[in-house]
Amino acid sequence: MKPASFVYHAPKTVDEAVTKLAELSPLDGRVLAGGQSLVPMMAFRMARPAHLIDINTVAGFDRLAVDGNTLSIAACVRHAAFHRPVVAGPTGALLTNVVANIAHYPIRLRGTFCGSLAHADPASEWCLTAVTLGAEIVALSARGRRVIAADDYFEGMMMTALAEDELLSEARLPLLPPDAHFGFYEFSRRAGDYALAMALTTFRLQDGVIIEPRVGVGGAEGRPCRMAQAEAILAGQKPGAEIFRAAAEAAADAIDPLEDVHADAEFRLDLVRAVTRRALERAAA
Amino acid sequence: MSERSDITLTINGQAHAIRVEPRRTLVDAIREDCGQTGTHIGCEHGVCGACTVLVDGAPVRSCLMFAVQAEGKQIRTVEGLATGDELNALQRAFMEHHGLQCGFCTPGFLMLVTGVLEREPDITDDELTDVLSSNLCRCTGYQNIVKAVRAVAGEMRQRRTAQA
Amino acid sequence: MSAPTKGSGFAWVGRSIRRVEDPALLTGRGRFTADLPAAHRVRFVRSSVAAGRIENIIVPENAVVLTAADLAAVKPITPALHKFGYVPVAQPVLASGFVRFVGEPIAAVIAATEAEAEDIADDVSVEVGEVEPVVDARAALIDGAPQVHTQAAHNIVVEGRMETPGFAAAHGDAHRLIAIDLRSRRQNATPLEARAGHAVFDPISGRVTLTCATQMPHLMRTAIADLIGMPESELRVIAPDVGGGFGQKMSLVPEYVVLVWLARKLKSSVAWTEDRRENLMASFHSRDQYIRLEGAFNADAKLVALAAEVVANVGAYSCYPTTCAVEPLMAMAELPGPYDVRAYSCVARGVLTNTCPMAPYRGVSRPVITTALERLMDTAAAQFGLEPVEIRRRNLIEKFPYTSATGLVFDEASYRQTLDMASDALDVPAFRKRQAQARAERCYLGIGFATFSERTGYGTPAFAARGMGVTPGWETVELTMDPSGYLELRIGASPHGQGLRTTLAQLVADELGVSPDVIKVIHGDTDRTPYGWGTFASRSLVIAGGASVLAARKVHAKLKKIASRLLEAAADDIVLENGAARVAGTDREIPIEDLARAAYHQFHLFKGELDPGLSETATYDPPGTFSNACHAGIVEVDADTGRVTIERFVVAEDAGRLVNPMIVDGQILGGVAQGIGNALLEEIVYDDSGNMLTATLADFLPPTCHEIPPIELMHLETLSDATITRAKGLGEGGAIGAPAAILNAINDALTPFGATINEIPATPQRIRAALRQARKNDV
């Protein structure tokens, strides 16, 4: 399973990278970051880019820093960067909690956070994280820079709002308030497999009741989504088994489930219920 | 077919000047262009881990990298573990605990473990088992691989505690 | 290597000495087929359609592409079986006229590199007039279903039938009839090394050497030479280091035939390395079966009659040499397993479909029949209000030798003892308490058992009963001591992970009183080894081991004679130990190497009494022996997601004398892991059009270490006289019992819901469906 031929480019600066992309994307040019998703597709010849623009060599693309109230993650920051919390507080802990579920150790040493967002696999944990936390995606091109809200970024299964000539240069996660709770739960067949369903939730407690609930479900549809109905059920309520069950049920009702060889519609919805409830339980623990 | 370019891969400290297309994966270059066939191909889509090598100390799936990306990096493969005919501690542990049968997945496991233990010396047994789930084996059922790796990690921990 | 224990009878047998195979494999110096360079590489163009007539093959200009038209002189693969109405079906090595399964090789592209060959293959266009395929075995039996081969009516390629006299009466007399329908889903053995072949033509000798990933080099040589129409002596086959086989590499591979043909044509070297996608799609599948069992029980829960109906999906062609009848006919022959049932009736069909051909996979049909029998036992236990352990105690074979209803002779074994060991280890009463408490907290634990027999080490007469055109069984070895006193044991068996180089050396070392260090085992090269059948069917230690012992005893006798002359003592007074021959009761001894040298260089001393040199041949062809085991597991079923976690798994096994306990344990652990995969994860899935939906390792799911719990092993050693070494085979056992034990445990866990599942793998989706179905039934 050898990839089809391509011309290889290794720009050293961001300007070089976007210029190359502008020139080559109409000619079937693609960006190569971690390669952990793209290269298997190339091996199967499901992807046959005529040009690969390797951004691993671009200066500054490994930047990971807190800018004000935002965590800024540049294009080549690896999954493994999050193995230990990168920032104090719930956001750092959340990312470390989630990353343990992503694939396997060697893949995490190469694969990138932004690469996951660009690839937009429905079962990507970072895509769910971006949507649930309300991230911003920065798209760079020769034409300039634009910022896309996560809600507007994911359009469908492996389809995003990125234009052909745009490079996902940065993801910006708003930091959760210091007293935020979070819970993540995913279901996969084996350790490290793509999740068949996953849920991420954050909320705060004020006088014992839930405020600012966020519930995101991924892996169940073409793209991750926030569950507005589930959030509405949680808001103003004390955390508890019944309310979590109701929220999970609402999430299942809202989902139009993906069907594939691993899960039919009914099973997928069973999983949505289970992962949502368990993510909430973890957040409340 | 794309233009071949001249690159140099440094494998186990030795430079190999080769001429490859951009699409040549690192594993194919290591095996065929550099003649180091100890690293094996099990799936070519990044799932089985048989092709695991160390690139600048990081265990990576060499079927998911292109050779041109590895120029200037320190590549270590299974051929570099022993000293002449003398097996290193990890290899001896695999032999002692019967951690291999057909031997096809073994180089991938050896490099995975070598990389992890170097990078995460304080790794716990449970975390180590998690890491071992990165690679597939069809012969051993894993139990003896886990034993061998835990034995080595345990010895390393003891030595570090003694030195402290 | 440490010194042997004196006076123990066995110095080396029974010890867990470390493997001689390991240092090379650990240092990356293993030699696997894909490691060889070749001037030409082959990429196969494969069918993307499950059934149809090939109308046109359009090849890009200047491309070197082989099709069936070029191979008109090559015979198709047509294994023979002379029983049960077996319909011989022929598989052309490249599809000719028709394609019958997705993945069937249609053309071979030859280029300098694999990448180039793949580029060209992408541009080869095959026009197929599609016809409706049939994918499911039961659907293939229905009137009017598409015919895979015109000569096999109703797609039945073989139909085994048997019924013991008086069956109807015993069945009709039953206190209770209990039926089980088991669905076993398609498996792929998935060795980590896929198939690979390298053929090179030597212009000086005119011979071709085929190096290939195979479990049966000699048979591969015979078959390929025959199909191509070349003298066998012009073909050399080498099985180098082979990365696992599990049966998938013990059938003739059509692609290897093409390679040999090409090497002769091009007068060069040509190689094919199967990729994982090809392996999943086109390399021998297995165990796609429906088994219906109907057990007639008496009032004491004793099984008095068993009726079985087996439908095995054999795929589109028949594998050589066993033929695709192997699964259904083995199921028929080896039911009712380890249970004492005299009345038995069975219909077992092999059914053709437009899917990848099947071939044996570790255990062959035994995992399936064991799962079916064990589900029957547990289902009956529940209806009778008995513990699963108790119903088995009432039914397991007790007295030996035991001749089964199908004529198999069970030698000394320990069915009940292993059951007791496993159940004691899990402490069933304590578990039941814990289970009840857990249920109250919505935690669903279950315990499951599987007792089974494993037919091993069977030779020609046993194989002959199957009526195959090629009847394996015997093994021959050649043992030579050279003038330096070093030994070479050349075997026809073909290990690929089993550690035979180590264990056979242990056997020979004990016979000759030397260290295994001085014994080198040679295998895999047809130029260097006597004709043999290869390694499969849990046979090599027993049969090649038995032959090795016989050959060693001949060498032993000769060494004694030489020593008696040189030491001027009676041969009967000579003992061989610690690398020397000694006159018993004295300290007069002579090192073995001196005896060896004398045998070659001082032959005049023995003229008339002995032949010169020290080389002996021996053949062993035993009737076969049954090892046995009990597998037992405790699982937790997550009722919300259907996930199964195995909390504990124990194996109590009995394979007679253990030559190398460490290697024995390794075989069991590996087999159990595959059994767990079979029970919970692994499944090849086709859609209704015959497209494969599980063509990557992200979709076909062999387990990682995370999915395998610590497995506790316990051993008994029942020494039967069925084999010279008193060892029994055991390589397949792990894979045979584990699925049954786990499926039983899952059902035990689901008892509160009234849900049952009789399908493997018991995936989370299926478990959830069973739970939903049970809820519906309640309403």
XYZ file of C-alpha atoms in Angstrom, chain A residues 8-119:
112
model
C 7.471 17.445 -1.394
C 7.847 20.975 -0.049
C 9.288 21.967 3.314
C 8.734 25.693 3.935
C 10.701 27.271 6.773
C 8.438 30.222 7.542
C 4.738 30.868 7.818
C 4.856 33.178 4.806
C 6.512 30.513 2.718
C 3.931 28.019 3.865
C 0.890 30.082 2.929
C 2.455 31.152 -0.346
C 3.091 27.519 -1.232
C -0.425 26.605 -0.253
C -1.865 29.376 -2.404
C 0.176 28.193 -5.352
C -0.330 24.461 -4.885
C -3.785 23.922 -3.432
C -5.434 24.315 -6.844
C -3.005 21.617 -8.013
C -4.069 19.126 -5.357
C -1.658 20.360 -2.726
C -2.212 19.549 0.928
C -0.653 20.349 4.242
C 1.279 17.657 6.082
C 1.519 18.104 9.844
C 1.612 14.999 12.082
C 0.640 12.737 9.227
C -1.060 10.253 11.544
C -4.374 10.672 9.740
C -3.266 11.838 6.315
C -0.566 9.274 5.619
C -2.798 6.220 6.210
C -5.290 7.731 3.779
C -2.474 8.181 1.304
C -1.384 4.578 1.852
C -4.881 3.450 0.904
C -4.738 5.938 -1.969
C -7.954 7.454 -0.700
C -6.009 10.706 -0.691
C -3.645 11.433 -3.565
C -2.227 14.906 -3.049
C 0.075 15.898 -5.880
C 1.955 18.157 -3.506
C 2.626 17.897 0.192
C 3.545 20.992 2.140
C 5.301 19.814 5.272
C 4.754 22.385 8.009
C 6.762 20.524 10.647
C 9.712 22.678 9.723
C 7.919 26.043 10.009
C 9.336 28.243 12.725
C 6.915 29.185 15.474
C 4.339 26.504 14.715
C 5.123 24.770 17.977
C 3.897 27.659 20.088
C 1.729 26.716 23.031
C 0.990 29.598 25.387
C -1.621 31.402 27.398
C -2.598 34.721 25.860
C -4.787 36.542 28.326
C -7.732 34.248 28.929
C -7.040 32.010 25.962
C -4.844 29.006 25.416
C -3.169 29.419 22.060
C -2.228 26.201 20.288
C -0.211 26.580 17.118
C -0.368 24.306 14.083
C 2.308 21.780 15.035
C 1.686 21.354 18.742
C 1.591 17.608 19.277
C -1.074 15.727 21.227
C 1.675 14.660 23.598
C 2.189 18.266 24.690
C -0.962 17.814 26.742
C 0.142 14.680 28.578
C 0.772 16.919 31.577
C -1.458 19.958 32.226
C -0.201 22.900 30.196
C -2.000 25.462 32.269
C -3.181 25.499 35.869
C -6.864 25.061 36.462
C -9.641 23.039 34.895
C -8.727 23.662 31.253
C -5.284 22.149 31.678
C -6.715 19.236 33.617
C -9.440 18.712 31.013
C -7.005 18.568 28.123
C -4.797 16.088 29.989
C -7.835 13.981 30.807
C -9.002 13.961 27.190
C -5.628 13.357 25.552
C -5.203 9.981 27.241
C -8.047 8.780 25.036
C -6.486 9.850 21.792
C -5.063 6.912 19.831
C -1.778 5.645 21.240
C 1.413 7.038 22.666
C 3.508 6.980 19.458
C 0.686 8.571 17.487
C 0.374 11.288 20.089
C 4.058 12.123 19.699
C 3.515 13.050 16.064
C -0.129 13.923 15.602
C -1.153 17.517 16.184
C -4.070 19.248 17.892
C -4.681 21.513 14.920
C -4.249 18.643 12.514
C -7.184 16.919 14.180
C -9.295 20.014 13.675
C -8.287 20.292 10.042
C -9.010 16.611 9.445
